[in-house]
CSV table of C-alpha atoms in Angstrom, one decimal:
chain,number,residue,atom,x,y,z
A,165,MET,CA,17.2,13.3,-12.7
A,166,GLU,CA,20.2,12.1,-11.0
A,167,ARG,CA,22.9,9.5,-11.6
A,168,GLN,CA,25.2,7.9,-8.8
A,169,GLY,CA,27.9,5.9,-9.9
A,170,ALA,CA,28.2,2.1,-9.1
A,171,ASP,CA,31.0,0.4,-6.8
A,172,GLY,CA,31.4,-3.1,-7.7
A,173,SER,CA,33.7,-3.6,-4.8
A,174,ARG,CA,30.7,-2.9,-2.2
A,175,GLY,CA,28.2,-4.5,-4.5
A,176,VAL,CA,26.5,-1.1,-5.2
A,177,SER,CA,24.6,-0.5,-8.3
A,178,THR,CA,24.4,2.3,-10.5
A,179,VAL,CA,21.4,4.2,-9.3
A,180,TRP,CA,18.8,6.8,-11.0
A,181,ARG,CA,17.0,9.0,-8.8
A,182,ILE,CA,13.9,10.3,-11.0
A,183,ARG,CA,12.2,13.3,-9.6
A,184,SER,CA,10.2,13.9,-12.7
A,185,LEU,CA,6.6,12.9,-13.2
A,186,GLU,CA,6.9,12.2,-16.8
A,187,THR,CA,10.3,10.4,-16.7
A,188,GLY,CA,9.1,8.5,-14.1
A,189,ARG,CA,6.2,7.3,-16.0
A,190,GLN,CA,8.4,6.3,-19.2
A,191,VAL,CA,10.2,4.3,-16.9
A,192,LEU,CA,7.4,2.7,-14.9
A,193,ARG,CA,5.5,1.9,-18.2
A,194,ALA,CA,8.8,0.2,-19.9
A,195,ARG,CA,6.6,-2.8,-19.8
A,196,HIS,CA,9.1,-5.9,-19.8
A,197,ALA,CA,12.3,-4.1,-19.9
A,198,THR,CA,12.3,-3.3,-16.2
A,199,THR,CA,12.0,-6.1,-13.1
A,200,GLN,CA,10.4,-5.0,-9.6
A,201,ALA,CA,13.3,-4.3,-7.3
A,202,GLY,CA,11.3,-2.7,-4.5
A,203,PHE,CA,10.0,-4.6,-1.4
A,204,THR,CA,13.3,-6.6,-1.1
A,205,ALA,CA,11.9,-8.5,-4.5
A,206,GLU,CA,15.7,-9.3,-5.6
A,207,ALA,CA,16.3,-11.2,-2.3
A,208,ILE,CA,13.5,-13.7,-2.7
A,209,PRO,CA,14.5,-16.9,-4.2
A,210,GLN,CA,13.6,-17.6,-7.4
A,211,GLY,CA,12.0,-21.5,-8.4
A,212,GLN,CA,11.1,-21.8,-4.6
A,213,LEU,CA,7.5,-21.2,-5.6
A,214,LYS,CA,5.2,-22.7,-8.4
A,215,HIS,CA,3.6,-19.3,-8.8
A,216,HIS,CA,6.0,-16.5,-8.3
A,217,PRO,CA,4.0,-13.7,-6.1
A,218,ILE,CA,2.1,-10.9,-8.1
A,219,LEU,CA,3.6,-8.1,-6.4
A,220,VAL,CA,7.3,-9.2,-7.9
A,221,SER,CA,6.7,-11.2,-10.4
A,222,ASP,CA,7.0,-9.5,-14.1
A,223,GLY,CA,6.7,-10.3,-17.8
A,224,PRO,CA,3.7,-12.0,-19.3
A,225,LEU,CA,3.5,-14.5,-16.2
A,226,HIS,CA,2.7,-11.0,-14.3
A,227,ASP,CA,0.3,-9.5,-16.9
A,228,GLU,CA,-1.8,-12.8,-16.6
A,229,GLN,CA,-1.9,-12.6,-13.1
A,230,ARG,CA,-3.2,-9.3,-13.0
A,231,SER,CA,-5.9,-9.7,-15.6
A,232,LYS,CA,-7.1,-12.5,-13.5
A,233,VAL,CA,-7.5,-11.0,-10.1
A,234,ALA,CA,-8.5,-7.5,-11.7
A,235,ARG,CA,-12.2,-8.3,-11.2
A,236,PHE,CA,-11.8,-8.6,-7.5
A,237,PHE,CA,-11.0,-4.9,-7.6
A,238,ALA,CA,-12.9,-3.4,-10.3
A,239,PRO,CA,-14.7,0.1,-8.9
A,240,VAL,CA,-18.2,-1.2,-9.5
A,241,VAL,CA,-17.6,-4.8,-7.9
A,242,VAL,CA,-15.8,-3.1,-4.8
A,243,ALA,CA,-18.8,-0.7,-4.0
A,244,ASP,CA,-21.6,-3.0,-5.0
A,245,ARG,CA,-19.8,-5.8,-2.9
A,246,TYR,CA,-18.3,-4.4,0.2
A,247,THR,CA,-19.7,-0.8,0.7
A,248,ALA,CA,-22.5,-2.1,3.3
A,249,GLN,CA,-19.6,-4.1,5.0
A,250,MET,CA,-17.0,-1.4,5.2
A,251,GLU,CA,-20.1,1.1,6.8
A,252,GLU,CA,-20.9,-1.5,9.3
A,253,CYS,CA,-17.6,-2.0,10.3
A,254,ALA,CA,-16.6,1.6,10.6
A,255,ASP,CA,-19.6,2.1,12.9
A,256,ARG,CA,-19.2,-0.8,14.9
A,257,LEU,CA,-15.4,0.4,15.6
A,258,LEU,CA,-16.4,3.8,16.4
A,259,GLY,CA,-18.7,2.8,18.7
A,260,GLN,CA,-16.3,1.0,20.8
A,261,THR,CA,-14.1,3.8,21.9
A,262,GLY,CA,-12.5,3.8,25.3
A,263,PRO,CA,-12.9,5.4,28.3
A,264,GLY,CA,-13.7,9.2,27.7
A,265,GLY,CA,-14.7,8.5,24.3
A,266,ARG,CA,-11.1,8.3,22.9
A,267,VAL,CA,-9.7,6.1,20.2
A,268,VAL,CA,-6.1,5.8,18.6
A,269,LEU,CA,-6.7,6.4,15.2
A,270,ASP,CA,-3.8,4.4,13.8
A,271,GLU,CA,-5.0,1.3,15.3
A,272,LEU,CA,-8.5,1.8,14.9
A,273,ALA,CA,-7.8,1.9,11.3
A,274,LEU,CA,-5.5,-1.1,11.2
A,275,HIS,CA,-8.7,-3.0,12.5
A,276,TYR,CA,-10.9,-1.7,9.9
A,277,THR,CA,-8.4,-2.1,6.9
A,278,VAL,CA,-7.8,-5.7,7.8
A,279,GLU,CA,-11.2,-6.3,8.3
A,280,VAL,CA,-12.4,-5.1,4.9
A,281,THR,CA,-9.3,-6.3,2.9
A,282,ALA,CA,-9.7,-9.9,4.6
A,283,GLU,CA,-13.2,-10.2,3.3
A,284,VAL,CA,-11.8,-9.3,-0.6
A,285,VAL,CA,-9.1,-12.0,-0.1
A,286,GLY,CA,-10.8,-14.3,1.9
A,287,LEU,CA,-9.2,-14.7,5.2
A,288,THR,CA,-12.5,-14.9,6.9
A,289,GLU,CA,-12.1,-17.6,9.5
A,290,SER,CA,-10.0,-15.9,11.9
A,291,SER,CA,-9.9,-13.2,14.8
A,292,VAL,CA,-9.2,-9.7,12.9
A,293,PRO,CA,-7.6,-8.1,16.0
A,294,ARG,CA,-5.0,-10.9,16.5
A,295,MET,CA,-4.6,-11.1,12.6
A,296,SER,CA,-3.9,-7.4,12.9
A,297,ARG,CA,-0.8,-8.0,15.1
A,298,ARG,CA,0.4,-11.0,13.3
A,299,LEU,CA,0.7,-8.7,9.9
A,300,VAL,CA,2.1,-5.7,12.2
A,301,SER,CA,4.9,-8.0,13.5
A,302,PHE,CA,6.0,-9.0,10.1
A,303,PHE,CA,7.1,-5.4,9.5
A,304,ARG,CA,9.8,-5.5,12.7
A,305,GLN,CA,13.0,-5.7,10.3
A,306,PRO,CA,16.5,-4.2,10.6
A,307,PRO,CA,17.3,-1.4,8.2
A,308,PHE,CA,18.5,-2.2,4.5
A,309,ASP,CA,20.2,-0.5,1.9
A,310,ILE,CA,17.9,-1.2,-1.6
A,311,THR,CA,21.0,-0.2,-3.8
A,312,ARG,CA,23.3,-3.0,-2.6
A,313,ARG,CA,23.0,-6.3,-3.4
A,314,ASP,CA,23.3,-7.7,-0.1
A,315,LEU,CA,20.8,-5.0,1.0
A,316,GLY,CA,23.4,-3.5,3.1
A,317,ARG,CA,22.9,-6.0,6.0
A,318,THR,CA,25.3,-7.6,8.1
A,319,ARG,CA,25.3,-11.7,8.9
A,320,ARG,CA,23.6,-10.8,12.1
A,321,GLN,CA,20.9,-8.6,10.7
A,322,TRP,CA,19.9,-11.3,8.0
A,323,MET,CA,19.7,-13.4,10.8
A,324,ARG,CA,17.4,-11.0,12.6
A,325,ALA,CA,15.2,-10.2,9.5
A,326,ALA,CA,14.5,-14.0,9.1
A,327,TRP,CA,13.3,-14.8,12.6
A,328,ASN,CA,11.2,-11.4,12.7
A,329,GLY,CA,9.7,-12.5,9.4
A,330,LEU,CA,9.5,-16.1,9.1
A,331,LEU,CA,8.1,-16.8,12.5
A,332,PRO,CA,5.0,-14.0,12.0
A,333,VAL,CA,4.9,-15.5,8.6
A,334,GLY,CA,4.5,-18.9,9.9
A,335,ARG,CA,1.9,-17.9,12.6
A,336,PHE,CA,0.0,-16.2,9.9
A,337,TYR,CA,-0.3,-19.2,8.0
A,338,LEU,CA,-0.9,-21.5,10.7
A,339,ALA,CA,-3.9,-19.2,12.4
A,340,ASP,CA,-5.2,-17.0,9.3
A,341,VAL,CA,-4.4,-18.5,5.8
A,342,ARG,CA,-4.5,-22.4,6.6
A,343,PRO,CA,-8.1,-22.1,8.0
A,344,ALA,CA,-9.4,-20.0,5.1
A,345,VAL,CA,-7.5,-22.2,2.2
A,346,ARG,CA,-9.3,-25.5,4.0
A,347,GLU,CA,-12.9,-23.8,4.5
A,348,ARG,CA,-12.3,-22.8,0.7
A,349,ARG,CA,-11.1,-26.0,-0.6
A,350,ARG,CA,-14.7,-27.5,1.0
A,351,GLU,CA,-16.9,-24.6,-0.6
A,352,ARG,CA,-15.6,-22.2,-3.1
A,353,ARG,CA,-16.4,-18.5,-2.6
A,354,ASP,CA,-16.1,-15.2,-4.8
A,355,ASP,CA,-13.0,-13.9,-3.3
A,356,VAL,CA,-9.2,-13.8,-3.9
A,357,ILE,CA,-8.2,-17.4,-2.2
A,358,SER,CA,-11.1,-19.5,-4.1
A,359,HIS,CA,-9.4,-17.8,-7.2
A,360,LEU,CA,-6.2,-19.1,-6.3
A,361,ILE,CA,-7.1,-22.4,-5.6
A,362,ASP,CA,-8.5,-22.7,-9.1
A,363,GLU,CA,-5.5,-21.5,-10.3
A,364,GLY,CA,-3.6,-24.2,-8.8
A,365,TYR,CA,-1.6,-22.5,-6.2
A,366,THR,CA,-0.2,-24.4,-3.4
A,367,ASP,CA,-0.8,-23.5,0.0
A,368,VAL,CA,2.8,-21.8,0.2
A,369,ASP,CA,2.1,-19.9,-3.0
A,370,ILE,CA,-1.5,-18.7,-1.2
A,371,LEU,CA,0.5,-17.9,1.8
A,372,VAL,CA,2.8,-15.6,0.4
A,373,GLU,CA,0.2,-14.0,-1.9
A,374,CYS,CA,-2.0,-13.4,1.4
A,375,VAL,CA,1.2,-11.9,3.1
A,376,THR,CA,1.4,-9.7,0.1
A,377,TYR,CA,-2.2,-8.5,0.1
A,378,GLY,CA,-1.8,-8.0,3.9
A,379,THR,CA,1.2,-5.8,3.3
A,380,ALA,CA,0.0,-3.7,0.4
A,381,GLY,CA,-3.9,-3.9,0.8
A,382,MET,CA,-4.3,-3.5,4.6
A,383,VAL,CA,-1.0,-2.0,6.2
A,384,THR,CA,-0.5,0.8,4.0
A,385,THR,CA,-4.2,1.9,3.6
A,386,ARG,CA,-3.9,2.2,7.4
A,387,GLU,CA,-1.2,4.8,7.2
A,388,PHE,CA,-3.3,6.6,4.2
A,389,VAL,CA,-6.5,6.9,6.6
A,390,THR,CA,-4.6,8.2,9.2
A,391,MET,CA,-2.6,10.8,7.3
A,392,ALA,CA,-6.0,11.8,5.5
A,393,ALA,CA,-7.4,12.2,9.1
A,394,TRP,CA,-4.5,14.5,10.1
A,395,HIS,CA,-5.2,16.7,7.4
A,396,LEU,CA,-8.8,17.0,7.5
A,397,LEU,CA,-8.6,17.8,11.1
A,398,ARG,CA,-6.0,20.1,10.8
A,399,GLU,CA,-7.8,22.1,8.2
A,400,ASP,CA,-10.8,23.5,9.0
A,401,ALA,CA,-11.9,24.7,5.5
A,402,LEU,CA,-10.9,21.4,4.0
A,403,ARG,CA,-12.9,19.4,6.9
A,404,GLU,CA,-16.1,21.3,6.2
A,405,ARG,CA,-15.9,20.7,2.4
A,406,TYR,CA,-15.5,17.3,2.7
A,407,ILE,CA,-18.2,16.8,5.0
A,408,VAL,CA,-20.5,18.4,2.7
A,409,ALA,CA,-19.1,17.0,-0.3
A,410,GLY,CA,-20.8,14.3,-2.3
A,411,GLU,CA,-18.9,11.0,-3.1
A,412,GLN,CA,-16.9,12.3,-6.2
A,413,GLU,CA,-15.6,15.5,-4.8
A,414,ARG,CA,-14.6,13.5,-1.3
A,415,PHE,CA,-12.7,11.2,-3.6
A,416,ALA,CA,-11.1,13.8,-5.3
A,417,ILE,CA,-9.9,15.2,-1.8
A,418,LEU,CA,-8.7,12.1,-1.1
A,419,HIS,CA,-6.8,11.5,-4.2
A,420,GLU,CA,-4.9,15.0,-3.6
A,421,ILE,CA,-4.0,14.0,0.0
A,422,ILE,CA,-2.6,11.0,-1.3
A,423,ARG,CA,-0.6,12.8,-4.1
A,424,LEU,CA,0.9,15.2,-1.6
A,425,GLU,CA,1.4,11.9,0.9
A,426,PRO,CA,2.0,8.8,-0.8
A,427,VAL,CA,2.4,5.9,1.4
A,428,VAL,CA,4.8,4.2,-0.6
A,429,GLY,CA,7.7,6.7,-1.4
A,430,HIS,CA,10.0,5.3,-3.6
A,431,LEU,CA,9.3,2.4,-6.6
A,432,TYR,CA,12.4,0.5,-7.6
A,433,ARG,CA,13.2,-0.7,-11.0
A,434,ARG,CA,15.8,-2.6,-12.4
A,435,ALA,CA,16.5,-2.2,-16.5
A,436,GLN,CA,17.0,-5.5,-18.2
A,437,GLU,CA,17.9,-3.6,-21.1
A,438,PRO,CA,18.7,-0.2,-22.2
A,439,ILE,CA,15.8,2.4,-21.7
A,440,ASP,CA,15.7,5.8,-23.6
A,441,VAL,CA,14.3,8.6,-21.3
A,442,THR,CA,13.4,12.3,-21.7
A,443,ASP,CA,12.8,15.3,-19.2
A,444,GLY,CA,12.2,18.2,-21.3
A,445,ASP,CA,14.7,18.7,-23.8
A,446,ASP,CA,17.3,16.7,-21.8
A,447,SER,CA,17.6,12.6,-22.6
A,448,TRP,CA,19.2,9.8,-20.7
A,449,THR,CA,19.8,6.0,-21.7
A,450,ILE,CA,19.5,3.8,-18.4
A,451,GLU,CA,21.5,0.8,-19.3
A,452,ALA,CA,20.8,-2.7,-18.4
A,453,GLY,CA,21.6,-3.4,-15.0
A,454,ASP,CA,21.0,-0.3,-13.8
A,455,LEU,CA,18.6,0.7,-10.6
A,456,VAL,CA,15.9,3.2,-10.7
A,457,ASP,CA,14.5,5.3,-7.9
A,458,VAL,CA,11.2,6.9,-8.8
A,459,CYS,CA,10.8,9.2,-6.2
A,460,VAL,CA,7.1,9.3,-6.0
A,461,ARG,CA,6.6,12.6,-3.7
A,462,SER,CA,9.2,14.9,-5.5
A,463,ALA,CA,7.3,13.3,-9.0
A,464,ASN,CA,3.9,14.0,-7.7
A,465,ALA,CA,4.9,17.6,-7.2
A,466,ASP,CA,7.1,18.0,-10.2
A,467,PRO,CA,6.7,21.8,-11.2
A,468,GLN,CA,7.0,21.2,-14.8
A,469,ALA,CA,3.6,18.9,-14.8
A,470,LEU,CA,2.3,20.9,-12.2
A,471,ASP,CA,3.2,24.3,-12.3
A,472,GLU,CA,4.5,26.1,-9.1
A,473,ASP,CA,1.4,24.9,-6.9
A,474,GLY,CA,2.3,21.2,-6.9
A,475,LEU,CA,3.0,21.5,-3.4
A,476,ASP,CA,-0.8,22.6,-2.6
A,477,LEU,CA,-3.8,20.7,-1.8
A,478,CYS,CA,-5.9,21.6,-4.5
A,479,PRO,CA,-9.0,18.8,-5.1
A,480,GLY,CA,-9.9,18.4,-9.0
A,481,ARG,CA,-6.7,20.3,-10.2
A,482,THR,CA,-6.2,19.7,-13.9
A,483,LEU,CA,-3.1,17.2,-14.4
A,484,PRO,CA,-1.3,16.3,-17.6
A,485,ARG,CA,-3.3,14.0,-19.9
A,486,GLY,CA,-3.0,10.5,-18.8
A,487,VAL,CA,-2.0,11.2,-15.2
A,488,ASN,CA,-3.9,9.4,-12.2
A,489,ALA,CA,-5.4,11.9,-9.9
A,490,ALA,CA,-3.0,10.6,-7.1
A,491,GLY,CA,-0.3,11.1,-9.4
A,492,LEU,CA,2.4,7.7,-9.1
A,493,SER,CA,1.1,7.5,-5.5
A,494,PHE,CA,-0.8,3.7,-6.6
A,495,GLY,CA,2.3,3.3,-9.3
A,496,ASP,CA,1.7,3.1,-12.9
A,497,GLY,CA,2.6,0.9,-15.9
A,498,ALA,CA,2.5,-2.9,-15.1
A,499,HIS,CA,2.9,-2.9,-11.4
A,500,ARG,CA,0.3,0.2,-10.9
A,501,CYS,CA,-1.4,-1.0,-7.7
A,502,PRO,CA,-4.9,-2.6,-8.7
A,503,GLY,CA,-6.5,-2.1,-5.2
A,504,GLN,CA,-6.9,1.7,-5.9
A,505,PRO,CA,-10.6,2.0,-5.8
A,506,LEU,CA,-10.7,-0.2,-2.8
A,507,ALA,CA,-8.3,2.1,-0.8
A,508,ILE,CA,-9.9,4.9,-1.8
A,509,LEU,CA,-13.8,4.0,-0.9
A,510,GLU,CA,-13.0,2.2,2.2
A,511,SER,CA,-10.8,5.3,3.3
A,512,ASP,CA,-13.7,7.4,2.5
A,513,ARG,CA,-16.3,5.4,4.4
A,514,LEU,CA,-14.6,5.6,7.6
A,515,LEU,CA,-13.5,9.0,7.5
A,516,THR,CA,-17.4,10.3,6.7
A,517,ARG,CA,-18.4,8.5,9.7
A,518,LEU,CA,-15.4,9.8,11.9
A,519,LEU,CA,-15.9,13.2,10.9
A,520,ALA,CA,-19.7,12.9,11.8
A,521,ARG,CA,-18.5,12.3,15.5
A,522,SER,CA,-16.6,15.8,15.5
A,523,PRO,CA,-13.6,14.3,16.9
A,524,ARG,CA,-10.9,16.3,18.8
A,525,VAL,CA,-7.0,15.9,18.5
A,526,VAL,CA,-5.8,14.9,21.7
A,527,ARG,CA,-2.4,13.8,20.6
A,528,GLU,CA,-0.6,14.6,17.3
A,529,PRO,CA,1.1,11.3,15.9
A,530,GLU,CA,4.8,10.5,15.8
A,531,ILE,CA,6.0,10.2,12.2
A,532,GLY,CA,8.1,7.3,11.4
A,533,TRP,CA,9.5,5.8,8.4
A,534,ASP,CA,9.1,2.0,7.1
A,535,ASP,CA,12.3,0.6,5.2
A,536,LEU,CA,10.0,-2.3,3.5
A,537,ILE,CA,7.4,-0.2,2.0
A,538,GLU,CA,9.7,2.8,1.8
A,539,GLY,CA,7.3,4.9,3.1
A,540,TYR,CA,5.9,7.0,6.5
A,541,THR,CA,4.5,5.6,9.2
A,542,LEU,CA,1.9,7.8,11.6
A,543,ARG,CA,1.6,6.5,15.4
A,544,GLY,CA,-0.5,7.6,18.4
A,545,LEU,CA,-3.0,10.0,16.8
A,546,GLU,CA,-5.5,10.2,19.7
A,547,LEU,CA,-8.9,11.5,19.3
A,548,GLU,CA,-11.8,12.5,21.4
A,549,LEU,CA,-15.0,11.6,20.3
A,550,PRO,CA,-18.2,13.1,21.8
A,551,ALA,CA,-20.7,10.7,23.2
A,552,VAL,CA,-23.7,10.2,20.8
A,553,SER,CA,-26.9,10.9,22.3
A,554,ALA,CA,-29.7,8.1,21.9
A,555,GLY,CA,-31.9,10.8,20.2
A,556,SER,CA,-29.1,11.3,17.4
A,557,ARG,CA,-28.7,7.9,16.5
């Protein structure tokens, strides 16, 4: 655990960097003692929306929002309602490979995850490829420093952030959200947008929630699918195990990959009251107003919790009591991601069909970093898929 001092003249907070799994869980489970500080949450104007977005709300309001949408992401519901759609979508996209049977996996994974999550959310009245492009364009943002109240941006960078953010969001509303809302105002369906309408959300409120699900539920899963495929294609023994394994063992492999390769690498919280935390025999008090950075990758490999093999990929490993199989990759506490069952199932359904085609890596991906999600990006993983003969279908 590392503490960096504040600099009031520059608007820099006191920052606690937490790399311990147990200490990270203590902070994330300090219910109502912290507020969301990641994803530029503190730069979102308060009071402009009738309902504050679920990703950045806190306290009883957040708890109520979470409890009401949980039914859409329950493991049994996800498996029963969406498995067939996932399989059909994966087969269809893999069957649309380009010349020579080549496919850029991160592009295919984007369209796949957008189509699957759009069904859950209710964004089903527009073109998936075009919606995918609109969602991706939202991420073209200038860099920022989460430890500073002004995010460390210049006036010009703020103007560019507004332009790069508001224009795609406007297009997303007009082309994707508004048609879906209009259709569901006429006839409700069993999806998130219909639920939000019943809860009295305005069109603007619904837009903000759809942006949240679009970034958290679609774009980040795209990165994980690509990362998981990259691991499986580079490690022969792991790939062969995955191909012959049953569903629960495949899920264990995916949980272990995302434990090692969390898509969101940092979880930020702002302390609203003093929080006492411990790490072994050591103890500290995080004061109100301090910023806490839970370093997910380090915490997930914490040798105090996982012995010295924390950086090894060991599906089905024994974890401390109460620790999720993915570590902190889906968060913990009040803001734990409810979409974990959906992300793992949809990743598995695409990967099993991809590996059944015996893909060959033609080009390795380029690794980048996205400040908004505080996580990696993988671009350009090109695969060659052997042609499927008529007799083998």
